[in-house]
Each structure stands twice: as C-alpha cells, then as structure tokens.
PDB file of C-alpha atoms and ligand atoms in Angstrom:
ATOM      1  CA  UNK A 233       0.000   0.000   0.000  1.00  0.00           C
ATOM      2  CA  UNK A 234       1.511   3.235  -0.838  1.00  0.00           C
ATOM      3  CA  UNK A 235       1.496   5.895   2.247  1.00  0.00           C
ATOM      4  CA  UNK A 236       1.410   9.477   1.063  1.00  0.00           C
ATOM      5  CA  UNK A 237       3.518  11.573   2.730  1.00  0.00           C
ATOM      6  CA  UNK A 238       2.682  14.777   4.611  1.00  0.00           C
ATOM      7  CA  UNK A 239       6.003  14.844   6.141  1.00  0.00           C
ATOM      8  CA  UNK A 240       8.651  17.989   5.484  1.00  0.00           C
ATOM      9  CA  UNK A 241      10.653  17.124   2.858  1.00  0.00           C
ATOM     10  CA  UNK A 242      14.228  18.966   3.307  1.00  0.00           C
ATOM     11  CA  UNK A 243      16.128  18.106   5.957  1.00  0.00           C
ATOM     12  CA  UNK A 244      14.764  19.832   9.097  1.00  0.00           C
ATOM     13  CA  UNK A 245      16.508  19.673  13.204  1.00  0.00           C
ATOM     14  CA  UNK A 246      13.761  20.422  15.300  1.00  0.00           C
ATOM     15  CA  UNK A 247      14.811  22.073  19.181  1.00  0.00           C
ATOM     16  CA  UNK A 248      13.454  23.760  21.982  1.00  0.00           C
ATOM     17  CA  UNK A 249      16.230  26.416  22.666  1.00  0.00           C
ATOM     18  CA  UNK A 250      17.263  28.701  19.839  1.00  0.00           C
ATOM     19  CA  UNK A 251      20.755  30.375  19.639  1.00  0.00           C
ATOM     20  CA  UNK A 252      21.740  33.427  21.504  1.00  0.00           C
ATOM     21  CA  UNK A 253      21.788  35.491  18.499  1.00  0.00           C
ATOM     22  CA  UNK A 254      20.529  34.908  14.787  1.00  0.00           C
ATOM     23  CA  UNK A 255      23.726  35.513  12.809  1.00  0.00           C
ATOM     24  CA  UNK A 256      21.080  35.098   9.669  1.00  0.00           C
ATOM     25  CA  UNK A 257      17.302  35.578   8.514  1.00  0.00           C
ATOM     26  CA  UNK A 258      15.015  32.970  10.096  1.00  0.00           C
ATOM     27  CA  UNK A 259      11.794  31.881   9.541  1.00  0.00           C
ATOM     28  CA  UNK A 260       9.110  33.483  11.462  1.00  0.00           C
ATOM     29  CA  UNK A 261       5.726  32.135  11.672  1.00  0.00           C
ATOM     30  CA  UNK A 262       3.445  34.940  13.419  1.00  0.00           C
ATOM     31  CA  UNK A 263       0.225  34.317  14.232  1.00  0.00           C
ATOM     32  CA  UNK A 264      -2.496  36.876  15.312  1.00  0.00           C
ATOM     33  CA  UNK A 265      -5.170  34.837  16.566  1.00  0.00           C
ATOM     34  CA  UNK A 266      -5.970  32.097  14.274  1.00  0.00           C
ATOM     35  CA  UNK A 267      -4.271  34.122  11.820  1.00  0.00           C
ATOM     36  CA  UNK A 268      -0.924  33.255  10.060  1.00  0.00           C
ATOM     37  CA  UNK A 269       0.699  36.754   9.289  1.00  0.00           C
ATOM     38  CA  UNK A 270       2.333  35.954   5.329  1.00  0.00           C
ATOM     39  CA  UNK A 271       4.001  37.919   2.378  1.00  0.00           C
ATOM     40  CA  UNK A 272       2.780  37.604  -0.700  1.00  0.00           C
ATOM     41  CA  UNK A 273       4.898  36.641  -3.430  1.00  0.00           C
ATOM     42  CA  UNK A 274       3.259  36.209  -6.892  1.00  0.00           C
ATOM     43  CA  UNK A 275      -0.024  33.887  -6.391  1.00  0.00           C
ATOM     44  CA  UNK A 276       2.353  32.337  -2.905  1.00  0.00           C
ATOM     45  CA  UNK A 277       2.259  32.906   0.343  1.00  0.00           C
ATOM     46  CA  UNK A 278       5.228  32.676   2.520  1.00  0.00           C
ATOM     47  CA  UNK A 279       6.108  33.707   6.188  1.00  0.00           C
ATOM     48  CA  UNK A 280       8.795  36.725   6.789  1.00  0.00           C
ATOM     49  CA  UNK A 281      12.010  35.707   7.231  1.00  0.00           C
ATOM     50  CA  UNK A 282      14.264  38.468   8.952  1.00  0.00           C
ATOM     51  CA  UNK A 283      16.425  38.448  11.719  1.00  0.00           C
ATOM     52  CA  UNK A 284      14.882  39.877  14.668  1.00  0.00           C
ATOM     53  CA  UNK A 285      11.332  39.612  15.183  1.00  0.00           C
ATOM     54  CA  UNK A 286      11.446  42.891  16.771  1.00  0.00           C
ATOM     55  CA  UNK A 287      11.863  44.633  12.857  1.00  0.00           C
ATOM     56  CA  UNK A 288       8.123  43.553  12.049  1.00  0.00           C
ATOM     57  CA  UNK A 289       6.575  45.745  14.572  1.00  0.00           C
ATOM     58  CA  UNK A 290       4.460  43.088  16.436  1.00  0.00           C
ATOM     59  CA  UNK A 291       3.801  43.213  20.116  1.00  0.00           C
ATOM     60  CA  UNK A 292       5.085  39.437  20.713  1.00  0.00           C
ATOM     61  CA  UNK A 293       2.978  37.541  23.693  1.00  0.00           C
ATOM     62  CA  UNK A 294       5.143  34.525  23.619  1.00  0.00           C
ATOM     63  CA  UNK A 295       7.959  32.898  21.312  1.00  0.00           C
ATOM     64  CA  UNK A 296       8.846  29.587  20.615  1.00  0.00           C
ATOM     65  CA  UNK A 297      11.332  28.123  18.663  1.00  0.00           C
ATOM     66  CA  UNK A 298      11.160  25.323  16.072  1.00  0.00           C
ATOM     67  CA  UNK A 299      14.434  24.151  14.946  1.00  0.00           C
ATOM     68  CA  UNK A 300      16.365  24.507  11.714  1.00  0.00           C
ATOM     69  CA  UNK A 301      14.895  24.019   7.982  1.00  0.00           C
ATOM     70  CA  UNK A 302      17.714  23.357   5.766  1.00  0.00           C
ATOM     71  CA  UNK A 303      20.017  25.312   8.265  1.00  0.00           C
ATOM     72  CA  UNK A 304      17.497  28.000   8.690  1.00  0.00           C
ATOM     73  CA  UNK A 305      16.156  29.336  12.645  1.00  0.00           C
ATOM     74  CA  UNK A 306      12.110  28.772  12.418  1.00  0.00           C
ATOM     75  CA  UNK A 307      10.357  30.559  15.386  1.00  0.00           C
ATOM     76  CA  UNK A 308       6.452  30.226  16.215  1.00  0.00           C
ATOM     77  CA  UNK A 309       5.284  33.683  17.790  1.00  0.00           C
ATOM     78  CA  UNK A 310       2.056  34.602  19.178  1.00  0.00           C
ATOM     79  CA  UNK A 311       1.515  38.006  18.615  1.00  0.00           C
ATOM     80  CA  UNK A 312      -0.994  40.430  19.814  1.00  0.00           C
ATOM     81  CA  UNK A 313      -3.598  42.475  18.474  1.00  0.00           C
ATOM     82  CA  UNK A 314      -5.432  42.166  15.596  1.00  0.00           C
ATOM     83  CA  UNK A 315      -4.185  44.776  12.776  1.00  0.00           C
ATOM     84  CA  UNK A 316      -1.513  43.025  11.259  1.00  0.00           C
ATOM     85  CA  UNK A 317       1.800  45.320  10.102  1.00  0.00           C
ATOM     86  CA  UNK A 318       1.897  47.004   6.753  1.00  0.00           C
ATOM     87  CA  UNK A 319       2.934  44.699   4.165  1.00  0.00           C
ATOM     88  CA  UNK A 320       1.650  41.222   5.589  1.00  0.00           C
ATOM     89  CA  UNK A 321      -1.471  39.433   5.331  1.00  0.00           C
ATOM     90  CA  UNK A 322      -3.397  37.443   7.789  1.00  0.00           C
ATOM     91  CA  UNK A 323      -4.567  33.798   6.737  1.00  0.00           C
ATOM     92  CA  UNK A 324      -6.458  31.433   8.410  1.00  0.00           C
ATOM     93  CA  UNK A 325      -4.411  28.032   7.655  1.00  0.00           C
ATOM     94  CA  UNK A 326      -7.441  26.021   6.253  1.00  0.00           C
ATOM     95  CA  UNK A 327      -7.311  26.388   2.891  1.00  0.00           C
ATOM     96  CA  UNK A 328      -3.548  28.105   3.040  1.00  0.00           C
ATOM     97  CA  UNK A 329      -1.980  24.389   1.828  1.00  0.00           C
ATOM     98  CA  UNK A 330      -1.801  25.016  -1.637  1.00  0.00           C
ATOM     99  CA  UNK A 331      -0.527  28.025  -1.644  1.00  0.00           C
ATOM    100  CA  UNK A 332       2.140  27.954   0.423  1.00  0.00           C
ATOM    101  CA  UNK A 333       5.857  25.682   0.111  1.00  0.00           C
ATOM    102  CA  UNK A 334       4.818  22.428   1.486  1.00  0.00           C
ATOM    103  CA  UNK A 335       7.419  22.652   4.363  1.00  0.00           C
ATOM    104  CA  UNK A 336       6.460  26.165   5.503  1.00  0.00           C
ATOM    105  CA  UNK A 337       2.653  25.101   5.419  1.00  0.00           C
ATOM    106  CA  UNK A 338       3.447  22.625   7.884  1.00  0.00           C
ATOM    107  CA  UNK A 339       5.897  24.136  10.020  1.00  0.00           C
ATOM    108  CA  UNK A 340       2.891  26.863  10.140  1.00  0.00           C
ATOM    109  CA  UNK A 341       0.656  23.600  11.553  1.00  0.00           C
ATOM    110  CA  UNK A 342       2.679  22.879  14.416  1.00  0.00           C
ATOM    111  CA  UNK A 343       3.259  26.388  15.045  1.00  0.00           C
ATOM    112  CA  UNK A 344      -0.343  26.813  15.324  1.00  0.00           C
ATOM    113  CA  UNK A 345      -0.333  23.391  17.344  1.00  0.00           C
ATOM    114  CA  UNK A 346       2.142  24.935  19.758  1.00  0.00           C
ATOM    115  CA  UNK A 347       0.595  28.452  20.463  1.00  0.00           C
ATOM    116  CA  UNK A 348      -2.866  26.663  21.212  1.00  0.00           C
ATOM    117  CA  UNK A 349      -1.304  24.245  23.613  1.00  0.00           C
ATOM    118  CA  UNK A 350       0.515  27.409  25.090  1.00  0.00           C
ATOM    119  CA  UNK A 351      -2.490  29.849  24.767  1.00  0.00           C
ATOM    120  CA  UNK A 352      -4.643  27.147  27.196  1.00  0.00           C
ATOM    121  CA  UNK A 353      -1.972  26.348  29.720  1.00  0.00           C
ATOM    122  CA  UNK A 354      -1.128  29.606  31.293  1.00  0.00           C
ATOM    123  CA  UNK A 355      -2.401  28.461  34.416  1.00  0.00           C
ATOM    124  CA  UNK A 356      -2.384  25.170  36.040  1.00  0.00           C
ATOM    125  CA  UNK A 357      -5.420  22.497  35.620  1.00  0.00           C
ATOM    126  CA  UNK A 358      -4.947  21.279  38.909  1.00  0.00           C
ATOM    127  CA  UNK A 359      -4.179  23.715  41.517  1.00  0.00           C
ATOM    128  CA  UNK A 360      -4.558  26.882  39.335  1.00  0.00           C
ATOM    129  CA  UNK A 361      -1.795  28.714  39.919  1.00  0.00           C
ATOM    130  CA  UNK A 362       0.166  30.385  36.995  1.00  0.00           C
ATOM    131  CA  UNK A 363       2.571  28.083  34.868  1.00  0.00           C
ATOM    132  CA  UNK A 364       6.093  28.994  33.714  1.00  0.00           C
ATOM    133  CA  UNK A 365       7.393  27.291  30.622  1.00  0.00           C
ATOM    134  CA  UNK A 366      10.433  25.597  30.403  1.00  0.00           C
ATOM    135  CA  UNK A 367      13.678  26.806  28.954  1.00  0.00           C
ATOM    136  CA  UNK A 368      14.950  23.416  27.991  1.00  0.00           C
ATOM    137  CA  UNK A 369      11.918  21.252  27.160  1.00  0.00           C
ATOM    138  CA  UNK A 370       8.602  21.990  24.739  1.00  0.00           C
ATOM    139  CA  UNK A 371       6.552  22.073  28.714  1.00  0.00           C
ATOM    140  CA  UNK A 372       4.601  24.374  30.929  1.00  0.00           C
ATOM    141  CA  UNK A 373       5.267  23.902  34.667  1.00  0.00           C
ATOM    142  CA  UNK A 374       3.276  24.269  37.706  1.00  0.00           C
ATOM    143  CA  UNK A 375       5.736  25.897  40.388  1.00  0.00           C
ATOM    144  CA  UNK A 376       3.302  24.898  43.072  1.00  0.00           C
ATOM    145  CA  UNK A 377       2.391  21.386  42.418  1.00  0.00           C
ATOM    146  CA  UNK A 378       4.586  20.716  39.476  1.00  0.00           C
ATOM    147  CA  UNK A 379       2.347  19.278  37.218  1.00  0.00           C
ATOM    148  CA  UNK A 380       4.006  19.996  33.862  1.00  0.00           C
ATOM    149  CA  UNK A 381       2.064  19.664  30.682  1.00  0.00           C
ATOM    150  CA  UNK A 382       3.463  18.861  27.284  1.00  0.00           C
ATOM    151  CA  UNK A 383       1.826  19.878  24.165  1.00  0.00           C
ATOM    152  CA  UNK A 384      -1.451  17.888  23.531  1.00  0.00           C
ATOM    153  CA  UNK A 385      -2.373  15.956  20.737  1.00  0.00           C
ATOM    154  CA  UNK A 386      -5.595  14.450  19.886  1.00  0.00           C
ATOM    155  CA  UNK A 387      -5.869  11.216  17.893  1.00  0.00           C
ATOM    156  CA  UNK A 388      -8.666  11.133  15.276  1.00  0.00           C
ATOM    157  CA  UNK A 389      -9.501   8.386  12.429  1.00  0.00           C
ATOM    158  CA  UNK A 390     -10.379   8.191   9.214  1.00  0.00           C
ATOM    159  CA  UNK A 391     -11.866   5.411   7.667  1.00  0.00           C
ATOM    160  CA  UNK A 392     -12.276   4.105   3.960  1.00  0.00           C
ATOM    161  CA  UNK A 393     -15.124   1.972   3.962  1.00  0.00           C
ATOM    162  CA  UNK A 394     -15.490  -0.273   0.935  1.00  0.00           C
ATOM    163  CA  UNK A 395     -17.686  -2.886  -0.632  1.00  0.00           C
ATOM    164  CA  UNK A 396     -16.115  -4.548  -3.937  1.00  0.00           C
ATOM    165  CA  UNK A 397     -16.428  -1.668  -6.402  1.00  0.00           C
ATOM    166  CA  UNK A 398     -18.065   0.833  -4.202  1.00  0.00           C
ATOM    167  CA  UNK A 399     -16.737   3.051  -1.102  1.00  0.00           C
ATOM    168  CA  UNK A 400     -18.575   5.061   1.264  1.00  0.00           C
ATOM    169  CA  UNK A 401     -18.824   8.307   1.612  1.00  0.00           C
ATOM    170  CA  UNK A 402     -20.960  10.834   3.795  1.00  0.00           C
ATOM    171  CA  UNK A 403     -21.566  14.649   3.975  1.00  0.00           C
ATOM    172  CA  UNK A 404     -21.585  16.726   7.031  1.00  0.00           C
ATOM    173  CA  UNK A 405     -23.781  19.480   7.598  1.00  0.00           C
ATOM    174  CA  UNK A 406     -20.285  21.076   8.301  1.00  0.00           C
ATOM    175  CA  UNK A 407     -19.294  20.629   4.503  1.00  0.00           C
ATOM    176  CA  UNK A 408     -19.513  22.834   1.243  1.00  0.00           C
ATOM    177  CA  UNK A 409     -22.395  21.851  -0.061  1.00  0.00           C
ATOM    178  CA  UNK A 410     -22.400  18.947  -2.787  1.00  0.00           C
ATOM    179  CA  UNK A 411     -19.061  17.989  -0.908  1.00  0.00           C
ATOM    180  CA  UNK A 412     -18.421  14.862   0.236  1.00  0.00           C
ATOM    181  CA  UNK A 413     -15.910  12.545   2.528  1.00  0.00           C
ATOM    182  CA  UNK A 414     -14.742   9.391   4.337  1.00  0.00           C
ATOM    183  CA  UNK A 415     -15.772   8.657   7.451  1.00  0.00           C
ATOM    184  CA  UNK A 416     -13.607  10.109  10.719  1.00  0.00           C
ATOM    185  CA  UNK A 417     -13.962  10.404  14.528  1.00  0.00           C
ATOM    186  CA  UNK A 418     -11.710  11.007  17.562  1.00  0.00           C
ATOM    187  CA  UNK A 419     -10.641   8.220  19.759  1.00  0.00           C
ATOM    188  CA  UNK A 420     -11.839   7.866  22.982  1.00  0.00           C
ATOM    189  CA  UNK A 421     -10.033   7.349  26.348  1.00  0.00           C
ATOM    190  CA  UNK A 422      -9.542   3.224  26.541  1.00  0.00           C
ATOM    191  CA  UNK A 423      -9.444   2.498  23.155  1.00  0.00           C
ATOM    192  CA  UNK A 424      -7.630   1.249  20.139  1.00  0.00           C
ATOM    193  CA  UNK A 425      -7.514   3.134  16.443  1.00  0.00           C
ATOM    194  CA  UNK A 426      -9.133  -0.255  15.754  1.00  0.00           C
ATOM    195  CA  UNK A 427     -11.925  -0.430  17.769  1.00  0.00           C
ATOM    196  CA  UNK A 428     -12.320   3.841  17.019  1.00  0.00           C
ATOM    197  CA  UNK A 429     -12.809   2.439  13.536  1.00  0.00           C
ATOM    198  CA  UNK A 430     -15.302  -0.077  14.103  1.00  0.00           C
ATOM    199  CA  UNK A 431     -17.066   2.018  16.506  1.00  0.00           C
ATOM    200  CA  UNK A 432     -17.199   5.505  14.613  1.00  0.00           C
ATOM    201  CA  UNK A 433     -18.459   3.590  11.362  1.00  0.00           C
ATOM    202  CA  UNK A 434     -21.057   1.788  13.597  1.00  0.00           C
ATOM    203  CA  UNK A 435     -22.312   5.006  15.316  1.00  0.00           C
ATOM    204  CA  UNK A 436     -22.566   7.326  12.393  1.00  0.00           C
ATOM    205  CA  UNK A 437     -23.998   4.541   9.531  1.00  0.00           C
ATOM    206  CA  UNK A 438     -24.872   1.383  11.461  1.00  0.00           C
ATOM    207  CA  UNK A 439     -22.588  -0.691   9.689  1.00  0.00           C
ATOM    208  CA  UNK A 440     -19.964  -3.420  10.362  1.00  0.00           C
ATOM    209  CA  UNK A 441     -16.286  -3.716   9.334  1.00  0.00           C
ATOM    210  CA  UNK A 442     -13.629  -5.423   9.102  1.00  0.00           C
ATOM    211  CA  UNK A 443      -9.802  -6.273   7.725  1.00  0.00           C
ATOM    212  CA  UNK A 444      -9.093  -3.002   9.427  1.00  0.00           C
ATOM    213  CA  UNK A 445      -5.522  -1.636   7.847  1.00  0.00           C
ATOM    214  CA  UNK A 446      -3.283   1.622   8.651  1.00  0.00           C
ATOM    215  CA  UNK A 447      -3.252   3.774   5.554  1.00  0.00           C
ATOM    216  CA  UNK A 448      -1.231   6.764   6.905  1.00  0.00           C
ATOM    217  CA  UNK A 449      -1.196  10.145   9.239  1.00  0.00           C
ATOM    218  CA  UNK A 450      -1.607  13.325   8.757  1.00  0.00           C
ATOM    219  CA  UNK A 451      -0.428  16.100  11.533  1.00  0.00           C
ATOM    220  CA  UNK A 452      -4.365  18.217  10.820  1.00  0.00           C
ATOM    221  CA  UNK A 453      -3.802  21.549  13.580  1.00  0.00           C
ATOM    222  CA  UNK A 454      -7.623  22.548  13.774  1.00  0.00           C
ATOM    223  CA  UNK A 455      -6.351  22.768  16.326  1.00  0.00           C
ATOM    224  CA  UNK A 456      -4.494  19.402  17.755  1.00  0.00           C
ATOM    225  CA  UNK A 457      -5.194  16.507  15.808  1.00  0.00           C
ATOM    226  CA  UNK A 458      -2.796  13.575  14.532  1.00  0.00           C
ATOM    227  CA  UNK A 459      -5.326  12.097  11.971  1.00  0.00           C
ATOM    228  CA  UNK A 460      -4.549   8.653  11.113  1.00  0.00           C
ATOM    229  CA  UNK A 461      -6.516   6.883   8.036  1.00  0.00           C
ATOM    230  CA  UNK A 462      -7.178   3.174   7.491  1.00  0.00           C
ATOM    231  CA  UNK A 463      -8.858   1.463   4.762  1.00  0.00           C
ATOM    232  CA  UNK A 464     -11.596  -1.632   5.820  1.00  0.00           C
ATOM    233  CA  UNK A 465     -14.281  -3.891   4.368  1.00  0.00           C
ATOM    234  CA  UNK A 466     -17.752  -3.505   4.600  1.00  0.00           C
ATOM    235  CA  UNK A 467     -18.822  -7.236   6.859  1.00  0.00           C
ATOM    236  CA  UNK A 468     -22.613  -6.493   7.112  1.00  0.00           C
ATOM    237  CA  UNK A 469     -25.627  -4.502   8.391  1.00  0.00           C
ATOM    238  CA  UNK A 470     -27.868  -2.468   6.818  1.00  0.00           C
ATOM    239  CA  UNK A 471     -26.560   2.036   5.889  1.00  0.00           C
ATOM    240  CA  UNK A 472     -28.467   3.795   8.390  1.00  0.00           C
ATOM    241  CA  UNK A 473     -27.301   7.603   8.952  1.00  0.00           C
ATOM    242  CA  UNK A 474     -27.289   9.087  12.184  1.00  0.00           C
ATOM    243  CA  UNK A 475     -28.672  11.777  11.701  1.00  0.00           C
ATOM    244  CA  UNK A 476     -27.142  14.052  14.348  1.00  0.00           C
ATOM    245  CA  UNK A 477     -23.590  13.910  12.934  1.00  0.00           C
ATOM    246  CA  UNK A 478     -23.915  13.690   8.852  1.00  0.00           C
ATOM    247  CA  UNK A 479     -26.481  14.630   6.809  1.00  0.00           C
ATOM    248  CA  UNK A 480     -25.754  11.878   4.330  1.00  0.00           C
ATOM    249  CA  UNK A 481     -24.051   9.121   3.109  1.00  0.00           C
ATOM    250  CA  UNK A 482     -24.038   6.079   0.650  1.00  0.00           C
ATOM    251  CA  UNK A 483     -21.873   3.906  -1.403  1.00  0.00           C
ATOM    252  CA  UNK A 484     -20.363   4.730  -4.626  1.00  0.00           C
ATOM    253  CA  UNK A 485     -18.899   3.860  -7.456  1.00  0.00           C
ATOM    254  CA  UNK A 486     -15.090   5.129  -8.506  1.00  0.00           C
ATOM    255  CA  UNK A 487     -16.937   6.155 -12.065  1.00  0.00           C
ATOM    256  CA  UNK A 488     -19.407   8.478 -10.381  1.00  0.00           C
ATOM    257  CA  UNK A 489     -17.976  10.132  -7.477  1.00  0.00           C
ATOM    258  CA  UNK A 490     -19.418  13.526  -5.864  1.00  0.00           C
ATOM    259  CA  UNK A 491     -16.603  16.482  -4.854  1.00  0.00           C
ATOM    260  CA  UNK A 492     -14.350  14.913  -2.287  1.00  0.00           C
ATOM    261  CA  UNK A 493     -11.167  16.358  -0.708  1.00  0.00           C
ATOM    262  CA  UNK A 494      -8.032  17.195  -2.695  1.00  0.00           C
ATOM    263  CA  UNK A 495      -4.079  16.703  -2.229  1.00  0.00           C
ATOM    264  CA  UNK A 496      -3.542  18.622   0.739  1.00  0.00           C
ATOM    265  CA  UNK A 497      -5.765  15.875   2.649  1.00  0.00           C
ATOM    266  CA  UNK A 498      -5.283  12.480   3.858  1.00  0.00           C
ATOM    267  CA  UNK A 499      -8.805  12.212   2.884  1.00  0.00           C
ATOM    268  CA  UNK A 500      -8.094  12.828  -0.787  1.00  0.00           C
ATOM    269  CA  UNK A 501      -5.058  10.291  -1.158  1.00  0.00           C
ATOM    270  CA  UNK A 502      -7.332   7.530   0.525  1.00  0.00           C
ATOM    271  CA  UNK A 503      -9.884   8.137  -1.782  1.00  0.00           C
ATOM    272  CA  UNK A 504      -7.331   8.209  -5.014  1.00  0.00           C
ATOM    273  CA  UNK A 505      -6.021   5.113  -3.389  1.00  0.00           C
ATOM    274  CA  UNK A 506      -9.409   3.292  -4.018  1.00  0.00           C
ATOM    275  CA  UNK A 507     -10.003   4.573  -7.469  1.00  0.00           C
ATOM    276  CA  UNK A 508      -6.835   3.236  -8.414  1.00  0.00           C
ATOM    277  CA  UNK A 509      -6.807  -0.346  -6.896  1.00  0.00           C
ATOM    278  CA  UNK A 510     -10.281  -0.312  -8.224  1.00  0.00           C
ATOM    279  CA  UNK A 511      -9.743   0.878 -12.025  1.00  0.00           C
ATOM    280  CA  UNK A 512      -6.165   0.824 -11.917  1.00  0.00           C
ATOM    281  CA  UNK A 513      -5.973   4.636 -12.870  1.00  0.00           C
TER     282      UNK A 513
HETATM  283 ZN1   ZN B1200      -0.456  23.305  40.125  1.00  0.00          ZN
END
C-alpha cells in the first residue's frame, strides 16, 4: 500500500532552545489569533524571514522556537492584536496548503499546534496557579504542584469503507455543499484506532467492518489533531445515517464520485487510493 507523505521534505533539526543570536534571517511564523501573518509573493504565500522579530513591529505575547529548515532558525510567535503590520497578510491556515511551500505550510501547523497548547496552559489544571514554561523542554510547569504539561495531541480516524467496487462516503452538515468525505472520529479514552474504527463507522452509519488496515497520518492543527486513516471492508448490516452527525451518506462507485477532498488531505489520497486499486488509474 503506498502511504502518502505529509512529512517535510528537506532536511529539518527540530529544538526547543534557539541560539543566543541569529547571525542570519530565520523563519518566522506569526500568528495573530488564528491568523498566520504571510508575504505575498506572486499567487504564494510565505512567512517573513528576517532576523529579529522585533523589525516587524508586532507586540510578541510569547515565542517559541522550532528548529532549523535546511540550516534555517524557524520561530512560532504569538503576537498580539489584531491589525496586522503594513505589508503582511493574515490567513487562516485552512485552505492556506496550496498556496504555500509544502514545508512552511506545515511548520505553520505545528506552530499553530504549539501556540494553542501554550495559549490554554497559562495556568495550572490542577491547583490553578500560573505556569512557567520551560527553557529546555517543549513544557509548561506548575511551580506549586509541578504538574508539567506537554503539548497535547488528539488522535482522530479516518476510515475508507469499501464494498467490492463501491466506497462510502458521507456529507456533514459542516461541509460545502455537494461535498463529500470518508468517514472520521476522535478516539476515545480506553481504546484502540481499531476499535475507534469499528465504533465511529457503527455510530454514524450502522454498519460493520472489518480487515481493518493503517493507511497513513496526517499532523491536521484545527487545532491538535494527529489524523490517522485506514482502509476496511464492509462485513454487514444495513446504511443507516445518524442523523445528528452527517447529513448523508451512501456507497459509490469510482466512475461516479461527488466532490471529495483534494491533495492537501489524507482524505483525498485515501480516496485516489481506491479509485486506483479499483480501475487501476
Ligand atoms: Zn499546580
């Protein structure tokens, strides 16, 4: 089975501490918000790269470095306010994947990752008191009880669903409309990708799988997923939609498919996946 890759493709270091000083331009992916601050350059997008953050005239909330793309400093900031500085635009990531180098697009992900973990830990869970983060680890630290938390990640599935020559697919009122997609769900505390499968897929359409196989992951930062896909076989029951999560779904064929999700989505690659074993296009 071939596993598409969402992974950065030159050669990248990642750390926690950054040098002293930048002796060159780095990478700096500002967000305002939800909002990725980016140059345009022709019909691309791509964050500033300077050597002090302090030149782009941002009030800077927090900083954290990345590590080094091809021998390049990337830093994640999270900036304040809302006007973004003359010559940048703000971009909500959804949507930003095609536009931007692949490797930037997804450094941008786990910056956004990062800042959301940081944004909701400034004070501890369990006693409340203010956390300080940690110079020499990606952590936030209680000083009173010391419970330190790490970034968090959420796992979610996705799951092909086929029968011979047909897969399923379902709509979510969430969609655009016409759109369509596979099946997906987060795990829940006690259980298996496996038995997330089998139990998403019998929750949302009343239907039973099996020959369960990992497809691939995909890091998806709206806002701290790790989405893993897997392909299965339909093994009985009868496609009943519940109707409080999708607002459709059925089987079809690769011939006569609806819109579905493109490149930048693990979605998109398992449904390619099928058309190909299926018609061997
Ligand atoms: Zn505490």
């Amino acid at each position: 089975m071939e596993i598409p890759v969402f992974e950065l493709q030159r050669p990248f270091e990642s750390g926690v501490t950054g040098p002293d000083e930048l002796g060159d331009a780095a990478w700096w992916f500002v967000f305002q918000g939800d909002r990725l601050l980016l140059q345009r350059e022709g019909g691309e997008f791509a964050p500033p790269a300077m050597r002090r953050i302090e030149m782009l005239g941002v009030e800077v909330i927090s900083r954290h470095y990345l590590g080094q793309l091809d021998g390049r400093h990337c830093y994640g900031v999270d900036a304040a306010g809302a006007e973004p500085p003359p010559g940048l635009e703000p971009r909500h990531l959804f949507g930003l994947g095609e536009r931007m180098d692949q490797d930037l697009y997804l450094l941008a992900g786990r910056t956004f990752q990062i800042l959301e973990w940081d944004r909701k830990h400034r004070f501890c869970g369990r006693c409340g008191t203010a956390t300080e983060y940690r110079r020499n680890e990606r952590a936030r630290r209680c000083p009173q009880c010391e419970l330190t938390v790490f970034p968090r990640l959420t796992p979610a599935m996705m799951a092909l669903v086929r029968r011979d020559r047909q897969i399923l697919l379902a709509r979510s009122p969430r969609f655009p409309k016409g759109f369509y997609s596979v099946l997906a769900g987060f795990a829940e505390p006690g259980e298996t990708m496996e038995a997330c499968v089998r139990r998403e897929v019998r929750e949302e359409v009343s239907l039973e799988v099996e020959n369960i196989r990992y497809f691939g992951s995909q890091p998806w930062p709206f806002p701290h997923s790790l989405m893993m896909a897997y392909t299965c076989d339909y093994a009985g029951g009868e496609l009943r939609v519940d109707d409080d999560e999708l607002e459709h779904a059925d089987w079809f064929e690769p011939e006569a498919l609806p819109p579905v999700p493109g490149e930048m989505s693990i979605a998109g690659h398992l449904i390619r996946w099928f058309v190909r074993e299926v018609t061997g296009r």
